[in-house]
């Protein structure tokens, strides 16, 4: 299977932190140097990730600002007796004053404001994790689509070989007077249709390559050699339900953001209570009087009286309480959604695993045997050419449906690694009875939830080869 992100330890109760995206895989993945290179280049070059990181840095820079003291105030003044002249040094009541004052919030307010800003920065930093997860999932889905298109081209070559063999058989039977000319014409018609569909798949392959190159910041026409095959991936394992749910809850950026917002709302309410307490202003100054008069000095401590702001603070506390309840309920709802999505993926993956086993252990062998037997019977005149047509189409359809089953399973694993909140898309593999040719009859996957501004959304990817019609 493709390399996946794996469970990390869940945060302790009440702890708010950014979820980690670095973990060891649950099982040894099939390695592909091309995919690893694409992932590294995408994470290094994508501007969406740089944008999210810049926003997180900006939020962190607001933390020390929130707890900073207000600037002190320095005052210069003069007091003079009368208007007849400057009396400093001549009159006892005349002097120059130098005053400094500093506003001091009530103890605890600065710490709460810093904590609120810190929790806000934590919430913003989860977008970096979400963007990273979405970019990785987008590249993996794009690479999976490219592998599928290339394997569909291989299937198309196999079908073309079958039709050439059938066309040769129809020509021999027609030339010996044992077959109808319509059989030969139908075989030639199907060969031309295959060439047309091959052109469409080649164009789609080129589009897939360009899309992956764009995702990784490479030149659009740069070649992308692949050595992995879809059929080599198998069906991935997500583990038991409990560990899968625990993994999703621990790594979900949205849930980490909600936890930070809940804690932030609680601290806002604590700050609103403390805002009722008065702030202080400390001031001190000296007044030189000049001449033989000794200088004077003064020191003052003042505090504000919350006479008119009391009603306002009551409203602020009520607002903070409502925000806390909102964030708490939103967190509970998100946890329920995460649990549901994990269960949906496990159920779908189990069905796909059983479906793949049926294809691998029964349908593919039976389909191949049927095609060979039908062609043999047609050679001796015991089967119609329509039976050959149906058998040739059936074997390729079954092969493609098997590949789509494996692709759907990999997409579920990618969505789990991405911690996607999107529901499982309808499966376009063999369980749905796809069309007779590669790319025909599959149900396109619904666009997934776009947590990242990266073009394609997390959770699911559009189905491939939709340009081809069934036989």
Coordinates of C-alpha atoms in Angstrom, one line a residue:
X1 CA 0.0 0.0 0.0
X2 CA 1.0 3.6 -0.3
X3 CA 2.9 5.0 2.7
X4 CA 0.3 6.2 5.3
X5 CA 0.3 8.3 8.4
X6 CA -0.2 6.2 11.6
X7 CA -1.5 6.7 15.1
X8 CA 0.2 8.9 17.6
X9 CA -0.5 9.2 21.4
X10 CA -3.7 11.1 22.2
X11 CA -3.2 14.4 24.2
X12 CA -4.0 14.3 27.9
X13 CA -7.3 15.6 29.0
X14 CA -7.4 19.4 29.0
X15 CA -4.2 19.6 26.9
X16 CA -4.3 21.6 23.7
X17 CA -1.6 21.1 21.2
X18 CA -1.1 20.9 17.5
X19 CA -1.5 17.3 16.2
X20 CA 1.6 15.6 14.9
X21 CA 1.9 14.3 11.4
X22 CA 5.1 12.4 12.0
X23 CA 4.5 8.7 12.9
X24 CA 5.8 5.3 11.9
X25 CA 3.6 3.3 9.5
X26 CA 1.4 0.6 10.9
X27 CA 2.7 -1.9 8.3
X28 CA 5.6 -1.9 5.8
X29 CA 4.4 0.1 2.8
X30 CA 5.4 -0.6 -0.8
X31 CA 8.1 2.0 -1.5
X32 CA 8.1 4.0 -4.7
X33 CA 10.9 6.5 -5.2
X34 CA 8.9 8.6 -7.6
X35 CA 6.1 9.0 -5.1
X36 CA 8.4 9.9 -2.3
X37 CA 10.1 12.5 -4.5
X38 CA 6.8 14.0 -5.4
X39 CA 5.8 14.3 -1.8
X40 CA 9.0 15.9 -0.7
X41 CA 8.9 18.4 -3.5
X42 CA 5.3 19.2 -2.9
X43 CA 5.8 19.9 0.8
X44 CA 8.8 22.0 -0.1
X45 CA 7.4 24.1 -2.9
X46 CA 3.7 24.4 -2.4
X47 CA 2.8 28.1 -1.7
X48 CA -0.3 27.1 0.3
X49 CA 1.9 25.5 2.9
X50 CA 4.1 28.5 3.1
X51 CA 1.0 30.7 3.4
X52 CA -0.3 28.7 6.3
X53 CA 3.1 28.7 8.0
X54 CA 3.3 32.5 7.7
X55 CA -0.2 32.9 9.2
X56 CA 0.9 30.7 12.1
X57 CA 4.1 32.9 12.7
X58 CA 1.9 36.0 12.6
X59 CA -0.3 34.5 15.3
X60 CA 2.7 33.6 17.5
X61 CA 4.0 37.1 17.2
X62 CA 0.7 38.4 18.7
X63 CA 1.3 36.4 21.9
X64 CA 3.9 38.7 23.5
X65 CA 1.9 41.7 22.4
X66 CA -1.1 40.6 24.3
X67 CA 0.7 40.5 27.7
X68 CA 2.8 43.6 27.2
X69 CA 2.4 46.5 29.6
X70 CA 1.1 49.8 28.2
X71 CA 3.8 52.4 27.5
X72 CA 4.8 54.6 30.4
X73 CA 3.9 58.3 30.3
X74 CA 6.5 61.0 30.9
X75 CA 5.3 64.5 31.6
X76 CA 7.2 67.8 31.8
X77 CA 5.6 70.9 33.3
X78 CA 6.3 74.2 34.9
X79 CA 4.5 76.1 37.7
X80 CA 5.1 79.8 38.1
X81 CA 3.9 82.5 40.5
X82 CA 2.3 85.3 38.5
X83 CA 2.7 86.5 35.0
X84 CA 5.3 89.1 35.4
X85 CA 8.3 86.8 34.8
X86 CA 9.8 83.4 35.4
X87 CA 9.9 83.1 39.2
X88 CA 11.7 79.7 39.4
X89 CA 14.4 80.1 42.1
X90 CA 12.8 83.3 43.3
X91 CA 9.5 82.1 44.6
X92 CA 9.0 79.1 46.7
X93 CA 5.9 78.0 44.8
X94 CA 7.6 78.1 41.4
X95 CA 9.2 75.0 40.0
X96 CA 9.8 72.7 37.0
X97 CA 8.1 69.2 37.2
X98 CA 9.2 65.9 35.7
X99 CA 6.6 63.2 36.2
X100 CA 6.5 59.5 35.1
X101 CA 3.5 57.3 35.3
X102 CA 2.9 53.6 34.5
X103 CA -0.5 51.9 34.2
X104 CA -0.5 48.4 35.7
X105 CA -3.4 45.9 35.0
X106 CA -4.8 44.1 38.0
X107 CA -2.6 41.0 38.8
X108 CA -3.6 38.1 36.6
X109 CA -5.0 40.0 33.7
X110 CA -1.8 40.0 31.6
X111 CA -1.3 36.3 32.1
X112 CA -4.8 35.6 31.0
X113 CA -4.5 37.8 27.9
X114 CA -1.2 36.0 27.0
X115 CA -2.9 32.6 27.4
X116 CA -5.8 33.7 25.2
X117 CA -3.4 34.8 22.5
X118 CA -1.3 31.6 22.9
X119 CA -4.4 29.5 22.4
X120 CA -5.4 31.5 19.4
X121 CA -2.0 30.8 17.9
X122 CA -2.4 27.1 18.6
X123 CA -5.7 27.2 16.8
X124 CA -4.1 28.9 13.8
X125 CA -1.2 26.5 13.7
X126 CA -3.6 23.6 13.2
X127 CA -4.1 25.0 9.7
X128 CA -0.5 24.2 8.9
X129 CA -1.1 20.5 9.8
X130 CA -4.3 20.4 7.8
X131 CA -2.6 21.9 4.8
X132 CA 0.3 19.5 5.0
X133 CA -2.1 16.5 5.3
X134 CA -4.2 17.7 2.4
X135 CA -1.2 18.3 0.2
X136 CA 0.1 14.8 0.9
X137 CA -3.3 13.2 0.3
X138 CA -3.7 15.2 -2.9
X139 CA -0.4 14.0 -4.3
X140 CA -1.1 10.4 -3.3
X141 CA -4.5 10.4 -4.9
X142 CA -3.1 12.0 -8.1
X143 CA -0.3 9.4 -8.2
X144 CA -2.9 6.6 -7.6
X145 CA -5.0 8.0 -10.5
X146 CA -1.9 8.0 -12.8
X147 CA -1.1 4.4 -11.9
X148 CA -4.7 3.4 -12.6
X149 CA -4.6 5.1 -16.0
X150 CA -1.4 3.4 -17.0
X151 CA -2.7 0.0 -15.9
X152 CA -5.9 0.7 -17.9
X153 CA -3.7 1.2 -20.9
X154 CA -2.1 -2.2 -20.3
X155 CA -5.6 -3.7 -20.1
X156 CA -6.5 -2.0 -23.4
X157 CA -3.4 -3.5 -25.0
X158 CA -4.6 -6.9 -23.8
X159 CA -8.1 -6.3 -25.2
X160 CA -6.6 -5.2 -28.5
X161 CA -4.6 -8.5 -28.7
X162 CA -7.8 -10.4 -28.0
X163 CA -9.6 -8.6 -30.7
X164 CA -6.8 -9.1 -33.2
X165 CA -6.9 -12.8 -32.4
X166 CA -10.7 -12.8 -32.8
X167 CA -10.4 -10.8 -36.1
X168 CA -7.9 -13.3 -37.5
X169 CA -10.2 -16.2 -36.6
X170 CA -13.2 -14.4 -38.1
X171 CA -11.3 -13.7 -41.3
X172 CA -10.2 -17.4 -41.6
X173 CA -13.8 -18.6 -41.1
X174 CA -15.1 -16.1 -43.6
X175 CA -12.4 -17.0 -46.2
X176 CA -13.2 -20.7 -45.8
X177 CA -17.0 -20.0 -46.0
X178 CA -17.7 -21.1 -42.4
X179 CA -18.3 -17.6 -41.1
X180 CA -20.2 -14.5 -41.9
X181 CA -18.7 -11.3 -43.3
X182 CA -20.4 -9.4 -40.5
X183 CA -18.2 -11.1 -37.9
X184 CA -15.1 -9.9 -39.6
X185 CA -16.5 -6.4 -40.0
X186 CA -17.5 -6.3 -36.3
X187 CA -14.0 -7.4 -35.2
X188 CA -12.4 -4.6 -37.4
X189 CA -14.9 -2.1 -36.0
X190 CA -14.0 -3.0 -32.4
X191 CA -10.3 -2.7 -33.2
X192 CA -10.9 0.9 -34.5
X193 CA -12.9 1.7 -31.4
X194 CA -10.1 0.5 -29.2
X195 CA -7.6 2.7 -31.0
X196 CA -9.9 5.7 -30.4
X197 CA -10.2 4.9 -26.7
X198 CA -6.4 4.4 -26.5
X199 CA -5.9 7.9 -27.7
X200 CA -8.3 9.2 -25.0
X201 CA -6.4 7.3 -22.3
X202 CA -3.1 8.6 -23.6
X203 CA -4.4 12.1 -23.3
X204 CA -5.6 11.5 -19.8
X205 CA -2.3 10.0 -18.8
X206 CA -0.6 13.2 -20.0
X207 CA -3.1 15.3 -18.0
X208 CA -2.4 13.2 -14.9
X209 CA 1.3 13.7 -15.2
X210 CA 1.0 17.4 -15.7
X211 CA -1.3 17.7 -12.6
X212 CA 1.2 15.8 -10.5
X213 CA 4.0 18.0 -11.8
X214 CA 2.0 21.1 -10.9
X215 CA 1.4 19.8 -7.4
X216 CA 5.1 19.2 -6.8
X217 CA 6.3 22.4 -8.5
X218 CA 8.0 20.5 -11.4
X219 CA 7.9 21.5 -15.1
X220 CA 4.5 20.4 -16.5
X221 CA 6.0 18.2 -19.2
X222 CA 8.6 16.5 -16.9
X223 CA 8.4 12.7 -17.3
X224 CA 7.1 10.6 -14.3
X225 CA 8.3 7.1 -14.6
X226 CA 6.4 4.6 -12.4
X227 CA 7.4 1.1 -11.4
X228 CA 4.5 0.3 -9.0
X229 CA 1.4 -1.4 -10.2
X230 CA -2.1 -1.1 -8.7
X231 CA -2.5 -4.8 -8.4
X232 CA 0.7 -5.0 -6.3
X233 CA -0.8 -2.7 -3.6
X234 CA -3.4 -5.1 -2.3
X235 CA -5.9 -3.9 0.3
X236 CA -4.5 -1.8 3.2
X237 CA -5.2 -2.4 6.9
X238 CA -6.5 0.3 9.1
X239 CA -6.4 -1.8 12.3
X240 CA -9.2 -2.3 14.7
X241 CA -12.0 0.2 15.2
X242 CA -10.8 1.4 18.6
X243 CA -7.2 2.1 17.5
X244 CA -8.4 3.7 14.3
X245 CA -10.8 6.0 16.1
X246 CA -8.1 6.9 18.7
X247 CA -5.7 7.7 15.8
X248 CA -8.2 10.0 14.1
X249 CA -9.0 11.8 17.3
X250 CA -5.3 12.3 18.1
X251 CA -4.3 13.6 14.7
X252 CA -7.4 15.6 13.6
X253 CA -6.3 19.2 13.0
X254 CA -10.0 20.3 13.2
X255 CA -10.4 18.7 16.6
X256 CA -7.2 20.2 17.9
X257 CA -8.4 23.6 16.8
X258 CA -11.7 23.0 18.6
X259 CA -10.0 22.1 21.8
X260 CA -7.9 25.2 21.6
X261 CA -11.0 27.3 21.0
X262 CA -12.8 25.7 23.9
X263 CA -9.8 26.5 26.2
X264 CA -9.6 30.0 24.8
X265 CA -13.3 30.7 25.4
X266 CA -12.8 29.5 29.0
X267 CA -9.9 31.9 29.5
X268 CA -11.9 34.7 28.0
X269 CA -14.6 34.1 30.6
X270 CA -12.0 34.1 33.3
X271 CA -10.6 37.4 32.0
X272 CA -14.1 38.9 31.8
X273 CA -14.5 38.1 35.5
X274 CA -11.2 39.7 36.4
X275 CA -11.9 42.8 34.3
X276 CA -14.3 43.8 37.1
X277 CA -11.2 44.4 39.3
X278 CA -9.6 47.8 39.0
X279 CA -6.4 48.6 37.2
X280 CA -3.7 50.8 38.8
X281 CA -1.7 53.7 37.8
X282 CA 1.6 54.5 39.6
X283 CA 3.3 57.8 39.1
X284 CA 6.2 59.7 40.6
X285 CA 7.9 63.0 40.0
X286 CA 10.4 65.6 41.1
X287 CA 10.0 69.4 41.1
X288 CA 13.2 71.4 41.2
X289 CA 12.6 74.9 42.5
X290 CA 16.0 76.4 41.8
X291 CA 17.9 78.8 43.9
X292 CA 18.2 77.9 47.5
X293 CA 14.9 76.1 47.6
X294 CA 15.2 72.4 48.1
X295 CA 13.4 70.3 45.3
X296 CA 10.1 68.7 46.0
X297 CA 8.9 65.2 45.0
X298 CA 5.6 63.3 44.9
X299 CA 4.4 59.8 44.4
X300 CA 0.8 58.7 43.6
X301 CA -1.1 55.5 43.2
X302 CA -4.5 55.6 41.4
X303 CA -7.1 53.1 40.4
X304 CA -10.1 53.1 38.2
X305 CA -13.6 52.7 39.7
X306 CA -15.7 50.2 37.6
X307 CA -18.8 52.2 38.1
X308 CA -20.1 52.5 34.6
X309 CA -18.4 49.4 33.1
X310 CA -20.1 46.9 35.5
X311 CA -23.1 46.3 33.2
X312 CA -20.8 46.0 30.2
X313 CA -18.7 43.3 32.0
X314 CA -21.9 41.4 32.8
X315 CA -22.6 41.3 29.0
X316 CA -19.1 40.3 28.3
X317 CA -19.3 37.4 30.7
X318 CA -22.6 36.3 29.2
X319 CA -21.0 36.4 25.7
X320 CA -18.0 34.4 26.9
X321 CA -20.2 31.8 28.5
X322 CA -22.2 31.4 25.2
X323 CA -19.0 31.1 23.2
X324 CA -17.7 28.4 25.6
X325 CA -20.9 26.5 25.2
X326 CA -20.8 26.9 21.4
X327 CA -17.2 25.7 21.2
X328 CA -17.9 22.7 23.5
X329 CA -20.9 21.6 21.5
X330 CA -19.0 22.0 18.2
X331 CA -16.2 19.9 19.6
X332 CA -18.6 17.1 20.6
X333 CA -20.2 17.2 17.2
X334 CA -16.8 17.0 15.5
X335 CA -15.8 14.0 17.6
X336 CA -19.0 12.3 16.6
X337 CA -18.3 13.0 12.9
X338 CA -14.8 11.7 13.2
X339 CA -15.9 8.4 14.8
X340 CA -18.6 8.0 12.2
X341 CA -16.2 8.6 9.3
X342 CA -13.7 6.0 10.7
X343 CA -16.5 3.4 11.1
X344 CA -17.6 4.1 7.5
X345 CA -14.1 3.6 6.2
X346 CA -13.7 0.3 8.1
X347 CA -17.0 -1.0 6.9
X348 CA -16.2 0.0 3.3
X349 CA -12.7 -1.4 3.5
X350 CA -13.9 -4.7 4.8
X351 CA -16.4 -4.9 1.9
X352 CA -13.7 -4.0 -0.6
X353 CA -11.3 -6.6 0.9
X354 CA -13.9 -9.4 0.5
X355 CA -14.7 -8.1 -3.1
X356 CA -11.0 -8.2 -4.0
X357 CA -10.7 -11.7 -2.7
X358 CA -13.7 -12.8 -4.9
X359 CA -12.1 -11.3 -7.9
X360 CA -8.7 -12.7 -7.2
X361 CA -9.7 -16.2 -6.2
X362 CA -12.7 -16.7 -8.6
X363 CA -13.9 -14.2 -11.1
X364 CA -10.7 -13.4 -12.8
X365 CA -9.8 -17.0 -13.4
X366 CA -13.3 -17.9 -14.4
X367 CA -13.5 -14.9 -16.8
X368 CA -10.2 -15.8 -18.5
X369 CA -11.3 -19.5 -18.8
X370 CA -14.6 -18.4 -20.3
X371 CA -13.0 -16.1 -22.9
X372 CA -10.5 -18.9 -24.0
X373 CA -13.3 -21.5 -24.2
X374 CA -15.6 -19.2 -26.1
X375 CA -12.9 -18.4 -28.7
X376 CA -12.1 -22.1 -29.1
X377 CA -15.8 -23.0 -29.6
X378 CA -16.1 -20.2 -32.2
X379 CA -13.1 -21.6 -34.0
X380 CA -15.0 -24.9 -34.5
X381 CA -18.3 -23.3 -35.2
X382 CA -20.0 -24.1 -31.9
X383 CA -20.3 -20.5 -30.6
X384 CA -21.5 -17.3 -32.2
X385 CA -19.3 -14.2 -32.7
X386 CA -21.6 -12.4 -30.3
X387 CA -20.4 -14.8 -27.6
X388 CA -16.8 -14.0 -28.4
X389 CA -17.6 -10.3 -28.2
X390 CA -19.2 -10.7 -24.8
X391 CA -16.4 -12.9 -23.4
X392 CA -13.6 -10.5 -24.6
X393 CA -15.4 -7.6 -23.1
X394 CA -16.1 -9.5 -19.9
X395 CA -12.5 -10.5 -19.1
X396 CA -11.2 -6.9 -19.4
X397 CA -14.2 -5.5 -17.5
X398 CA -13.5 -7.9 -14.6
X399 CA -9.8 -7.0 -14.6
X400 CA -10.6 -3.3 -14.5
X401 CA -13.2 -3.7 -11.8
X402 CA -10.7 -5.6 -9.7
X403 CA -8.2 -2.7 -10.2
X404 CA -10.9 -0.2 -9.2
X405 CA -11.6 -2.2 -6.1
X406 CA -8.0 -1.9 -5.1
X407 CA -7.9 1.8 -5.9
X408 CA -11.0 2.4 -3.8
X409 CA -9.4 0.7 -0.9
X410 CA -6.3 2.8 -1.3
X411 CA -8.4 6.0 -1.4
X412 CA -10.0 5.0 1.9
X413 CA -6.6 4.5 3.5
X414 CA -5.5 7.9 2.1
X415 CA -8.6 9.5 3.6
X416 CA -7.9 7.9 6.9
X417 CA -4.3 9.1 6.9
X418 CA -5.6 12.6 6.0
X419 CA -8.1 12.4 8.8
X420 CA -10.8 13.5 6.3
X421 CA -14.2 14.5 7.5
X422 CA -15.8 13.6 4.1
X423 CA -18.1 10.6 3.9
X424 CA -16.9 7.6 2.0
X425 CA -17.5 8.1 -1.7
X426 CA -19.5 5.6 -3.6
X427 CA -17.3 2.9 -4.8
X428 CA -16.8 2.6 -8.6
X429 CA -15.1 -0.9 -8.5
X430 CA -16.4 -4.3 -9.2
X431 CA -19.1 -4.1 -6.5
X432 CA -20.9 -1.5 -8.6
X433 CA -20.7 -3.4 -11.9
X434 CA -18.6 -1.0 -13.8
X435 CA -18.7 -0.7 -17.6
X436 CA -17.0 -3.0 -20.0
X437 CA -14.0 -0.9 -20.8
X438 CA -11.4 0.8 -18.7
X439 CA -12.9 4.0 -17.4
X440 CA -16.5 3.0 -18.2
X441 CA -19.3 2.7 -15.8
X442 CA -17.6 3.8 -12.6
X443 CA -19.2 6.3 -10.4
X444 CA -17.2 9.4 -10.0
X445 CA -16.1 10.1 -6.5
X446 CA -17.7 13.2 -4.9
X447 CA -15.4 16.2 -4.3
X448 CA -14.1 16.0 -0.7
X449 CA -14.0 18.5 2.0
X450 CA -11.5 21.1 1.1
X451 CA -9.6 21.9 4.2
X452 CA -6.5 22.9 2.2
X453 CA -6.4 25.5 -0.5
X454 CA -4.7 23.1 -2.8
X455 CA -7.1 22.5 -5.6
X456 CA -8.2 19.0 -4.8
X457 CA -9.9 18.3 -1.5
X458 CA -9.1 15.7 1.1
X459 CA -11.0 12.5 1.6
X460 CA -11.7 11.4 -2.0
X461 CA -10.5 12.0 -5.5
X462 CA -12.3 12.1 -8.8
X463 CA -12.5 8.8 -10.6
X464 CA -10.2 8.3 -13.6
X465 CA -10.7 7.6 -17.2
X466 CA -14.2 9.0 -17.4
X467 CA -13.7 9.8 -21.1
X468 CA -14.2 6.2 -22.2
X469 CA -17.5 4.4 -22.9
X470 CA -18.4 0.8 -22.4
X471 CA -18.4 -1.8 -25.1

